[in-house]
Amino acid sequence: MNPVFNMDAATLSPVALFLQADIVVKIVMGGLLLASVWTWALIFAFWRRLGKTRREMRRFENDFWKAEDIDAFYKREGDAALPSARVFAAGVREWRRSTAGGTIDKDGTRERLATTMAAASAEEVDTLSDKLNILATVGSVAPFVGLFGTVWGIMRSFTGIAAAQNSSLAVVAPGIAEALFATAIGLFAAIPAVIAYNRFSHGVNRIEAALNRFADGFHTTLSRQLDSSR
């Protein structure tokens, strides 16, 4: 019997399957396990980041709409490391540049304000969703990497069967088990990544919508000031 497959049912544990696997399958399994650990680290980090960002944005926007003096609020909160604060700061800077001269082009000021805050909002969304592509990559690639390990392991099993000239279950089962274990690890890495990617994408979309609503509201406030100016 081929010694590679000389295992009984008691030794068909995940650790034994990994140790008995071919070097190629071991590399596949190890890579997928690292990808799984990395995925879970990103999931927890992104989950905390999104939750904190949403809470701080709500607090910032509530304080903004209660503020009576925009300039005073800008001095106090303009440097906050928040998406809504950066959109607000971009709008204030553009407002000051556009209204610094003696004659104000109202239509041009409105257009520049809208463009500036939309660009700031898009930049914040891009920054916030920077790591989502990693989850998408793991979710789409990991099953195929695991499948490669499975195909390689099954090929090795058939080679062992031919060498042993014995097709009994005791000879076939260990090799097939280690091969399928590679696919299981691939799915273990991919499924959480796909679920997290979908949920976090939805969360980023909600933040983007909130940013756009805030920018529109701030633009309306500044537009009223333009209408009241001479």
Coordinates of C-alpha atoms in Angstrom, one line a residue, residues 2 4 10 22 28 41 43 49 61 78 87 96 101 109 127 134 139-140 154 156 159 187 194 197 201 203-204 211 224:
N2 CA 1.2 3.5 -0.7
V4 CA 1.1 8.4 1.7
A10 CA -9.3 8.1 13.6
D22 CA 1.0 16.9 -0.7
V28 CA -3.0 25.9 -1.0
A41 CA -9.3 40.9 10.6
I43 CA -14.2 42.3 8.8
R49 CA -14.8 51.8 11.5
E61 CA -24.6 66.9 11.6
G78 CA -13.7 72.2 10.7
V87 CA -17.3 67.9 3.0
R96 CA -14.8 82.1 1.2
G101 CA -14.2 89.8 -4.1
T109 CA -20.7 80.3 -6.7
T127 CA -11.3 56.3 1.1
I134 CA -9.8 42.8 -0.8
G139 CA -14.7 36.0 -1.9
S140 CA -14.3 35.4 -5.7
I154 CA -7.6 13.8 -6.4
R156 CA -2.5 12.4 -6.5
T159 CA -1.7 8.0 -8.7
L187 CA -15.3 28.1 1.1
V194 CA -18.8 37.6 0.3
Y197 CA -18.5 42.6 1.3
S201 CA -21.0 47.9 0.6
G203 CA -23.1 50.5 4.8
V204 CA -20.8 52.6 2.6
L211 CA -23.0 62.7 2.8
R224 CA -30.0 81.4 0.9

